[in-house]
Amino acid sequence: MISSAPAKVILFGEHAVVYGKPAIAVAINLRTRVYIERNPKSSFTVNGWPMDDAHHAYIKKAIEEVWGEEPLKITTESEVPSASGMGSSASITVAMVSALLAMKGKDSEEKIARKSFDVEWSTQGRASPIDTSTVTHGQGILVSFKKERNFLWKIERGGTEWYIHHVEIPPLRLVVGFSGVKGPTPKMVEKVRRFYTWNSFARDVIEEIGKITMAALEPLENEDYPKIGELMDRNNKLLTILGVSHPKLKKMIDAARKHSYGAKITGAGGGGCMLALTDEQDEVARAIREAGGIPFKVSISKQGYRIESHL
Ligand code: PMV
């Protein structure tokens, strides 16, 4: 069985989504691919090594959740840099879960999204299903806390209900800039939580981010790039106020702006990645490199998970 899944970036609403506000994420054309065969007379192996709790946490959990005891030989291949905020763990998880469910003849988009969230939840205690649903479905996803247009499925956990919706995304040309600094997601979520708990100004900022996310739906539908860019800039200002920027991210964002409709931190911040929307990907990639970052010229992946071959 060969299956693959894309990476993702958050366009609008990171952090605010933790407090019941909507967020929009898109799948991008960097993929993780897994090759799986039954390994009858041996044990579980990953890329030629015995499967290991620490190094193969997501793979192991995916096997526990949807497969069982029958030994497998697994080979992985990924274009997604790890710990960058581009959803590398969701990408490997969805590739594994979709392959294993397909081997059992039971794959459906909703089932893959649910099982993949279970794997992320039990492996890293992740706060929201935004990554796994985006990577499963492809295109764009709106996560919100009530039913909107183009509803796909609802995921519940620990008293929270997330409503997942399809969002039609125009052919965005994006450049992701990786700071090279690992994005410490739990630390940044905790930092914002403290600010949110003690400061009503922080709560207003979160509220405003939620409004920006909803305001982005129409320009996305109408391919209004200047408006999308303007909203990205506003979202970035608010994320900076929340304290999740990083000197390297700021430098890359400032450098990218000259050739972009808009640019912002994407994901948890404090390192990780920034994101620019542009017609001039080469110029933006050069500016990001000169600012010390690692650029990835990416576009939207219409396809989420894909079963590539079933022998
Ligand atoms: O850094 P990423 O892409 O894993 O995104 C984190 C997004 C947060 O809103 C900060 C947390 C979450 O789980 O939604």
mmCIF file of C-alpha atoms and ligand atoms in Angstrom:
data_model
loop_
_atom_site.group_PDB
_atom_site.id
_atom_site.type_symbol
_atom_site.label_atom_id
_atom_site.label_comp_id
_atom_site.label_asym_id
_atom_site.label_seq_id
_atom_site.Cartn_x
_atom_site.Cartn_y
_atom_site.Cartn_z
ATOM 1 C CA MET A 1 0.000 0.000 0.000
ATOM 2 C CA ILE A 2 1.288 3.420 -0.887
ATOM 3 C CA SER A 3 -0.418 6.499 0.509
ATOM 4 C CA SER A 4 0.506 10.154 0.849
ATOM 5 C CA ALA A 5 -0.719 13.286 2.588
ATOM 6 C CA PRO A 6 0.114 16.988 2.216
ATOM 7 C CA ALA A 7 1.484 19.514 4.699
ATOM 8 C CA LYS A 8 -0.551 22.509 5.844
ATOM 9 C CA VAL A 9 -0.267 26.144 6.863
ATOM 10 C CA ILE A 10 -2.694 28.194 8.926
ATOM 11 C CA LEU A 11 -3.906 31.209 6.930
ATOM 12 C CA PHE A 12 -5.923 32.878 9.694
ATOM 13 C CA GLY A 13 -6.855 32.354 13.337
ATOM 14 C CA GLU A 14 -4.024 30.432 15.046
ATOM 15 C CA HIS A 15 -4.153 30.786 18.846
ATOM 16 C CA ALA A 16 -7.633 32.343 18.660
ATOM 17 C CA VAL A 17 -8.929 28.881 17.690
ATOM 18 C CA VAL A 18 -7.907 27.660 21.163
ATOM 19 C CA TYR A 19 -10.505 30.090 22.622
ATOM 20 C CA GLY A 20 -13.498 29.173 20.500
ATOM 21 C CA LYS A 21 -12.739 31.466 17.553
ATOM 22 C CA PRO A 22 -12.663 30.265 13.925
ATOM 23 C CA ALA A 23 -9.501 29.496 11.951
ATOM 24 C CA ILE A 24 -8.697 28.761 8.296
ATOM 25 C CA ALA A 25 -5.938 26.374 7.199
ATOM 26 C CA VAL A 26 -4.886 25.200 3.743
ATOM 27 C CA ALA A 27 -3.148 22.085 2.459
ATOM 28 C CA ILE A 28 0.109 22.781 0.587
ATOM 29 C CA ASN A 29 2.000 20.823 -2.041
ATOM 30 C CA LEU A 30 4.717 19.299 0.154
ATOM 31 C CA ARG A 31 3.898 15.669 0.851
ATOM 32 C CA THR A 32 4.731 12.736 3.106
ATOM 33 C CA ARG A 33 4.516 9.296 1.513
ATOM 34 C CA VAL A 34 4.398 5.891 3.196
ATOM 35 C CA TYR A 35 5.003 2.454 1.651
ATOM 36 C CA ILE A 36 3.624 -0.422 3.683
ATOM 37 C CA GLU A 37 3.895 -4.173 3.196
ATOM 38 C CA ARG A 38 3.055 -7.096 5.408
ATOM 39 C CA ASN A 39 6.180 -8.493 7.053
ATOM 40 C CA PRO A 40 5.045 -12.001 8.067
ATOM 41 C CA LYS A 41 8.165 -13.659 9.449
ATOM 42 C CA SER A 42 9.631 -10.558 11.067
ATOM 43 C CA SER A 43 8.620 -7.637 13.330
ATOM 44 C CA PHE A 44 7.586 -4.021 12.696
ATOM 45 C CA THR A 45 10.292 -2.025 10.907
ATOM 46 C CA VAL A 46 10.472 1.621 9.825
ATOM 47 C CA ASN A 47 12.975 2.586 7.139
ATOM 48 C CA GLY A 48 14.921 -0.596 7.839
ATOM 49 C CA TRP A 49 15.107 -0.095 11.634
ATOM 50 C CA PRO A 50 13.049 -1.785 14.353
ATOM 51 C CA MET A 51 10.031 0.427 15.161
ATOM 52 C CA ASP A 52 10.951 2.634 18.099
ATOM 53 C CA ASP A 53 8.643 4.336 20.677
ATOM 54 C CA ALA A 54 10.511 7.640 20.662
ATOM 55 C CA HIS A 55 11.428 8.029 16.993
ATOM 56 C CA HIS A 56 8.281 6.575 15.481
ATOM 57 C CA ALA A 57 5.676 7.782 17.977
ATOM 58 C CA TYR A 58 3.008 8.740 15.400
ATOM 59 C CA ILE A 59 3.552 5.648 13.258
ATOM 60 C CA LYS A 60 3.332 3.392 16.302
ATOM 61 C CA LYS A 61 0.186 5.079 17.596
ATOM 62 C CA ALA A 62 -1.440 4.894 14.147
ATOM 63 C CA ILE A 63 -0.762 1.144 14.098
ATOM 64 C CA GLU A 64 -2.255 0.727 17.586
ATOM 65 C CA GLU A 65 -5.345 2.754 16.643
ATOM 66 C CA VAL A 66 -6.203 1.162 13.307
ATOM 67 C CA TRP A 67 -4.131 -1.934 12.617
ATOM 68 C CA GLY A 68 -3.143 -4.330 15.375
ATOM 69 C CA GLU A 69 -0.417 -6.926 15.791
ATOM 70 C CA GLU A 70 0.392 -8.197 12.302
ATOM 71 C CA PRO A 71 3.992 -7.057 11.558
ATOM 72 C CA LEU A 72 4.539 -4.490 8.820
ATOM 73 C CA LYS A 73 7.501 -3.171 6.891
ATOM 74 C CA ILE A 74 7.096 0.616 6.628
ATOM 75 C CA THR A 75 9.109 3.029 4.534
ATOM 76 C CA THR A 76 8.556 6.779 4.766
ATOM 77 C CA GLU A 77 9.576 9.691 2.603
ATOM 78 C CA SER A 78 8.815 13.327 3.470
ATOM 79 C CA GLU A 79 9.278 16.750 1.924
ATOM 80 C CA VAL A 80 7.914 18.430 5.065
ATOM 81 C CA PRO A 81 10.485 19.877 7.493
ATOM 82 C CA SER A 82 9.748 18.627 11.012
ATOM 83 C CA ALA A 83 8.823 20.940 13.924
ATOM 84 C CA SER A 84 8.324 23.861 11.551
ATOM 85 C CA GLY A 85 4.572 24.356 12.026
ATOM 86 C CA MET A 86 3.831 22.942 8.577
ATOM 87 C CA GLY A 87 2.050 19.960 10.058
ATOM 88 C CA SER A 88 4.709 17.292 9.600
ATOM 89 C CA SER A 89 3.222 15.124 12.346
ATOM 90 C CA ALA A 90 -0.302 15.419 10.908
ATOM 91 C CA SER A 91 1.076 14.607 7.462
ATOM 92 C CA ILE A 92 2.794 11.361 8.535
ATOM 93 C CA THR A 93 -0.184 10.448 10.726
ATOM 94 C CA VAL A 94 -2.750 10.878 7.928
ATOM 95 C CA ALA A 95 -0.520 9.063 5.411
ATOM 96 C CA MET A 96 -0.230 6.111 7.841
ATOM 97 C CA VAL A 97 -3.870 6.050 8.963
ATOM 98 C CA SER A 98 -5.214 6.271 5.394
ATOM 99 C CA ALA A 99 -2.890 3.487 4.215
ATOM 100 C CA LEU A 100 -3.786 1.182 7.113
ATOM 101 C CA LEU A 101 -7.533 1.791 6.796
ATOM 102 C CA ALA A 102 -7.300 1.214 3.042
ATOM 103 C CA MET A 103 -5.504 -2.106 3.684
ATOM 104 C CA LYS A 104 -8.561 -3.062 5.732
ATOM 105 C CA GLY A 105 -10.871 -1.758 2.994
ATOM 106 C CA LYS A 106 -12.346 0.831 5.379
ATOM 107 C CA ASP A 107 -11.005 4.226 4.360
ATOM 108 C CA SER A 108 -13.325 7.211 4.230
ATOM 109 C CA GLU A 109 -12.313 10.842 4.550
ATOM 110 C CA GLU A 110 -14.188 11.409 7.777
ATOM 111 C CA LYS A 111 -12.899 8.218 9.389
ATOM 112 C CA ILE A 112 -9.305 9.084 8.455
ATOM 113 C CA ALA A 113 -9.681 12.604 9.906
ATOM 114 C CA ARG A 114 -11.147 11.262 13.161
ATOM 115 C CA LYS A 115 -8.607 8.470 13.653
ATOM 116 C CA SER A 116 -5.741 10.809 12.793
ATOM 117 C CA PHE A 117 -6.896 13.320 15.400
ATOM 118 C CA ASP A 118 -7.053 10.451 17.950
ATOM 119 C CA VAL A 119 -3.419 9.644 17.103
ATOM 120 C CA GLU A 120 -2.275 13.282 17.484
ATOM 121 C CA TRP A 121 -4.321 13.752 20.630
ATOM 122 C CA SER A 122 -2.820 10.735 22.380
ATOM 123 C CA THR A 123 0.707 11.351 21.091
ATOM 124 C CA GLN A 124 1.125 15.085 21.694
ATOM 125 C CA GLY A 125 -2.078 16.212 23.430
ATOM 126 C CA ARG A 126 -2.711 18.626 20.584
ATOM 127 C CA ALA A 127 -5.322 21.285 21.256
ATOM 128 C CA SER A 128 -7.304 21.236 17.991
ATOM 129 C CA PRO A 129 -8.033 18.975 14.983
ATOM 130 C CA ILE A 130 -7.213 21.724 12.472
ATOM 131 C CA ASP A 131 -4.032 20.050 11.142
ATOM 132 C CA THR A 132 -5.332 16.514 10.757
ATOM 133 C CA SER A 133 -8.615 17.599 9.128
ATOM 134 C CA THR A 134 -6.848 19.929 6.668
ATOM 135 C CA VAL A 135 -4.269 17.345 5.697
ATOM 136 C CA THR A 136 -6.969 14.691 5.209
ATOM 137 C CA HIS A 137 -9.329 16.860 3.177
ATOM 138 C CA GLY A 138 -6.915 19.056 1.184
ATOM 139 C CA GLN A 139 -7.845 22.536 -0.140
ATOM 140 C CA GLY A 140 -9.007 24.729 2.717
ATOM 141 C CA ILE A 141 -10.689 24.079 6.030
ATOM 142 C CA LEU A 142 -12.615 26.417 8.291
ATOM 143 C CA VAL A 143 -12.724 25.261 11.898
ATOM 144 C CA SER A 144 -15.449 26.916 13.910
ATOM 145 C CA PHE A 145 -17.678 26.293 16.884
ATOM 146 C CA LYS A 146 -20.990 26.240 15.124
ATOM 147 C CA LYS A 147 -22.249 24.911 11.823
ATOM 148 C CA GLU A 148 -21.523 27.156 8.837
ATOM 149 C CA ARG A 149 -21.800 26.662 5.075
ATOM 150 C CA ASN A 150 -20.088 23.557 3.528
ATOM 151 C CA PHE A 151 -20.026 21.560 6.769
ATOM 152 C CA LEU A 152 -17.965 18.358 6.597
ATOM 153 C CA TRP A 153 -17.821 16.798 10.073
ATOM 154 C CA LYS A 154 -17.784 17.519 13.793
ATOM 155 C CA ILE A 155 -15.066 16.368 16.191
ATOM 156 C CA GLU A 156 -15.556 16.384 19.970
ATOM 157 C CA ARG A 157 -12.976 16.001 22.716
ATOM 158 C CA GLY A 158 -12.705 17.033 26.359
ATOM 159 C CA GLY A 159 -15.930 19.042 26.254
ATOM 160 C CA THR A 160 -15.034 20.968 23.079
ATOM 161 C CA GLU A 161 -16.797 20.544 19.729
ATOM 162 C CA TRP A 162 -15.064 21.550 16.511
ATOM 163 C CA TYR A 163 -17.113 21.953 13.318
ATOM 164 C CA ILE A 164 -15.008 21.324 10.234
ATOM 165 C CA HIS A 165 -16.001 22.950 6.923
ATOM 166 C CA HIS A 166 -14.719 22.912 3.380
ATOM 167 C CA VAL A 167 -13.444 26.274 2.080
ATOM 168 C CA GLU A 168 -12.940 26.790 -1.628
ATOM 169 C CA ILE A 169 -9.445 28.249 -1.963
ATOM 170 C CA PRO A 170 -8.267 30.164 -5.059
ATOM 171 C CA PRO A 171 -4.871 29.287 -6.577
ATOM 172 C CA LEU A 172 -2.816 31.103 -3.930
ATOM 173 C CA ARG A 173 0.902 31.502 -4.528
ATOM 174 C CA LEU A 174 2.572 31.333 -1.160
ATOM 175 C CA VAL A 175 6.080 31.402 0.202
ATOM 176 C CA VAL A 176 6.665 29.823 3.608
ATOM 177 C CA GLY A 177 9.790 30.993 5.433
ATOM 178 C CA PHE A 178 11.179 28.629 8.052
ATOM 179 C CA SER A 179 13.129 30.430 10.788
ATOM 180 C CA GLY A 180 15.211 27.326 11.463
ATOM 181 C CA VAL A 181 14.112 27.686 15.094
ATOM 182 C CA LYS A 182 11.832 24.885 16.256
ATOM 183 C CA GLY A 183 8.331 26.182 16.926
ATOM 184 C CA PRO A 184 7.706 25.414 20.637
ATOM 185 C CA THR A 185 3.900 25.063 20.237
ATOM 186 C CA PRO A 186 2.936 24.072 23.838
ATOM 187 C CA LYS A 187 5.095 26.887 25.248
ATOM 188 C CA MET A 188 3.502 29.506 22.978
ATOM 189 C CA VAL A 189 -0.034 28.225 23.660
ATOM 190 C CA GLU A 190 0.717 28.506 27.409
ATOM 191 C CA LYS A 191 2.168 32.014 27.026
ATOM 192 C CA VAL A 192 -0.983 33.221 25.244
ATOM 193 C CA ARG A 193 -3.176 31.452 27.806
ATOM 194 C CA ARG A 194 -1.585 33.404 30.670
ATOM 195 C CA PHE A 195 -2.032 36.706 28.806
ATOM 196 C CA TYR A 196 -5.622 35.774 27.925
ATOM 197 C CA THR A 197 -6.487 34.817 31.502
ATOM 198 C CA TRP A 198 -5.127 37.951 33.166
ATOM 199 C CA ASN A 199 -5.637 40.676 30.609
ATOM 200 C CA SER A 200 -8.919 41.795 29.048
ATOM 201 C CA PHE A 201 -6.942 43.506 26.268
ATOM 202 C CA ALA A 202 -5.640 40.065 25.213
ATOM 203 C CA ARG A 203 -9.216 38.806 25.120
ATOM 204 C CA ASP A 204 -10.143 41.724 22.823
ATOM 205 C CA VAL A 205 -7.214 40.839 20.559
ATOM 206 C CA ILE A 206 -8.403 37.229 20.313
ATOM 207 C CA GLU A 207 -11.919 38.460 19.553
ATOM 208 C CA GLU A 208 -10.568 40.673 16.773
ATOM 209 C CA ILE A 209 -8.573 37.778 15.250
ATOM 210 C CA GLY A 210 -11.821 35.780 15.083
ATOM 211 C CA LYS A 211 -13.460 38.632 13.149
ATOM 212 C CA ILE A 212 -10.538 38.820 10.711
ATOM 213 C CA THR A 213 -10.836 35.076 10.007
ATOM 214 C CA MET A 214 -14.536 35.345 9.171
ATOM 215 C CA ALA A 215 -13.896 38.485 7.099
ATOM 216 C CA ALA A 216 -11.381 36.514 4.999
ATOM 217 C CA LEU A 217 -13.964 34.023 3.674
ATOM 218 C CA GLU A 218 -15.462 36.375 1.098
ATOM 219 C CA PRO A 219 -12.180 37.669 -0.393
ATOM 220 C CA LEU A 220 -10.999 34.037 -0.586
ATOM 221 C CA GLU A 221 -14.097 33.128 -2.529
ATOM 222 C CA ASN A 222 -13.711 36.173 -4.819
ATOM 223 C CA GLU A 223 -9.944 35.742 -5.352
ATOM 224 C CA ASP A 224 -9.442 39.241 -3.926
ATOM 225 C CA TYR A 225 -5.708 38.927 -3.237
ATOM 226 C CA PRO A 226 -5.097 42.515 -2.018
ATOM 227 C CA LYS A 227 -7.868 42.112 0.569
ATOM 228 C CA ILE A 228 -6.620 38.678 1.687
ATOM 229 C CA GLY A 229 -3.135 40.179 2.071
ATOM 230 C CA GLU A 230 -4.419 43.146 4.061
ATOM 231 C CA LEU A 231 -6.210 40.781 6.453
ATOM 232 C CA MET A 232 -3.033 38.681 6.801
ATOM 233 C CA ASP A 233 -1.111 41.833 7.801
ATOM 234 C CA ARG A 234 -3.756 42.728 10.378
ATOM 235 C CA ASN A 235 -3.764 39.186 11.757
ATOM 236 C CA ASN A 236 0.025 39.367 12.036
ATOM 237 C CA LYS A 237 -0.089 42.625 14.001
ATOM 238 C CA LEU A 238 -2.444 41.010 16.510
ATOM 239 C CA LEU A 239 -0.318 37.851 16.802
ATOM 240 C CA THR A 240 2.679 40.094 17.498
ATOM 241 C CA ILE A 241 0.717 41.841 20.268
ATOM 242 C CA LEU A 242 -0.022 38.385 21.738
ATOM 243 C CA GLY A 243 3.742 37.900 22.003
ATOM 244 C CA VAL A 244 4.228 34.981 19.617
ATOM 245 C CA SER A 245 6.606 36.609 17.141
ATOM 246 C CA HIS A 246 10.351 36.034 17.059
ATOM 247 C CA PRO A 247 13.111 38.402 15.807
ATOM 248 C CA LYS A 248 13.824 36.028 12.921
ATOM 249 C CA LEU A 249 10.142 35.848 11.922
ATOM 250 C CA LYS A 250 9.828 39.637 12.074
ATOM 251 C CA LYS A 251 12.893 40.068 9.869
ATOM 252 C CA MET A 252 11.560 37.619 7.256
ATOM 253 C CA ILE A 253 8.074 39.160 7.310
ATOM 254 C CA ASP A 254 9.466 42.687 6.831
ATOM 255 C CA ALA A 255 11.694 41.481 3.991
ATOM 256 C CA ALA A 256 8.868 39.578 2.257
ATOM 257 C CA ARG A 257 6.376 42.465 2.446
ATOM 258 C CA LYS A 258 8.013 44.459 -0.375
ATOM 259 C CA HIS A 259 6.885 41.844 -2.905
ATOM 260 C CA SER A 260 3.772 40.503 -1.181
ATOM 261 C CA TYR A 261 0.065 41.194 -0.773
ATOM 262 C CA GLY A 262 0.521 40.338 2.889
ATOM 263 C CA ALA A 263 2.687 38.343 5.282
ATOM 264 C CA LYS A 264 2.232 36.842 8.719
ATOM 265 C CA ILE A 265 3.413 34.373 11.294
ATOM 266 C CA THR A 266 1.814 30.989 10.621
ATOM 267 C CA GLY A 267 1.196 28.439 13.360
ATOM 268 C CA ALA A 268 2.175 28.815 16.989
ATOM 269 C CA GLY A 269 5.055 31.266 16.415
ATOM 270 C CA GLY A 270 8.020 31.797 18.731
ATOM 271 C CA GLY A 271 10.047 30.299 15.869
ATOM 272 C CA GLY A 272 8.600 28.018 13.230
ATOM 273 C CA CYS A 273 7.386 29.711 10.060
ATOM 274 C CA MET A 274 6.041 32.854 8.431
ATOM 275 C CA LEU A 275 3.880 32.958 5.361
ATOM 276 C CA ALA A 276 3.626 35.445 2.467
ATOM 277 C CA LEU A 277 0.980 35.739 -0.259
ATOM 278 C CA THR A 278 2.547 36.954 -3.478
ATOM 279 C CA ASP A 279 2.663 37.007 -7.279
ATOM 280 C CA GLU A 280 6.465 37.107 -7.101
ATOM 281 C CA GLN A 281 7.501 33.897 -5.398
ATOM 282 C CA ASP A 282 11.123 34.077 -6.574
ATOM 283 C CA GLU A 283 11.664 37.607 -5.213
ATOM 284 C CA VAL A 284 10.020 36.738 -1.905
ATOM 285 C CA ALA A 285 12.042 33.515 -1.602
ATOM 286 C CA ARG A 286 15.230 35.536 -2.206
ATOM 287 C CA ALA A 287 14.244 38.161 0.386
ATOM 288 C CA ILE A 288 13.516 35.454 2.963
ATOM 289 C CA ARG A 289 16.857 33.775 2.298
ATOM 290 C CA GLU A 290 18.674 37.112 2.652
ATOM 291 C CA ALA A 291 16.844 37.642 5.955
ATOM 292 C CA GLY A 292 18.292 34.345 7.213
ATOM 293 C CA GLY A 293 15.301 32.060 6.637
ATOM 294 C CA ILE A 294 14.708 28.935 4.577
ATOM 295 C CA PRO A 295 12.062 29.615 1.876
ATOM 296 C CA PHE A 296 9.573 27.110 0.438
ATOM 297 C CA LYS A 297 7.622 28.231 -2.630
ATOM 298 C CA VAL A 298 4.330 26.431 -2.243
ATOM 299 C CA SER A 299 0.852 26.338 -3.681
ATOM 300 C CA ILE A 300 -2.448 24.938 -2.508
ATOM 301 C CA SER A 301 -2.876 21.174 -2.654
ATOM 302 C CA LYS A 302 -6.374 20.416 -3.906
ATOM 303 C CA GLN A 303 -5.830 16.857 -2.828
ATOM 304 C CA GLY A 304 -5.704 15.772 0.779
ATOM 305 C CA TYR A 305 -4.700 12.147 1.493
ATOM 306 C CA ARG A 306 -4.220 9.995 -1.604
ATOM 307 C CA ILE A 307 -4.085 6.215 -1.912
ATOM 308 C CA GLU A 308 -1.425 5.963 -4.606
ATOM 309 C CA SER A 309 -1.153 2.259 -5.095
ATOM 310 C CA HIS A 310 -2.865 -0.773 -3.723
ATOM 311 C CA LEU A 311 -1.065 -3.998 -4.654
HETATM 312 O O1 PMV B 1 2.305 25.564 15.067
HETATM 313 P P1 PMV B 1 1.178 24.754 14.557
HETATM 314 O O2 PMV B 1 0.985 24.853 13.107
HETATM 315 O O3 PMV B 1 1.168 23.385 15.090
HETATM 316 O O4 PMV B 1 -0.186 25.475 15.050
HETATM 317 C C1 PMV B 1 -0.545 25.721 16.350
HETATM 318 C C2 PMV B 1 -1.896 26.367 16.299
HETATM 319 C C3 PMV B 1 -2.424 26.806 17.645
HETATM 320 O O5 PMV B 1 -3.641 27.500 17.394
HETATM 321 C C4 PMV B 1 -1.465 27.756 18.333
HETATM 322 C C5 PMV B 1 -2.681 25.621 18.563
HETATM 323 C C6 PMV B 1 -3.794 24.686 18.091
HETATM 324 O O6 PMV B 1 -3.719 23.484 18.447
HETATM 325 O O7 PMV B 1 -4.740 25.102 17.425
#
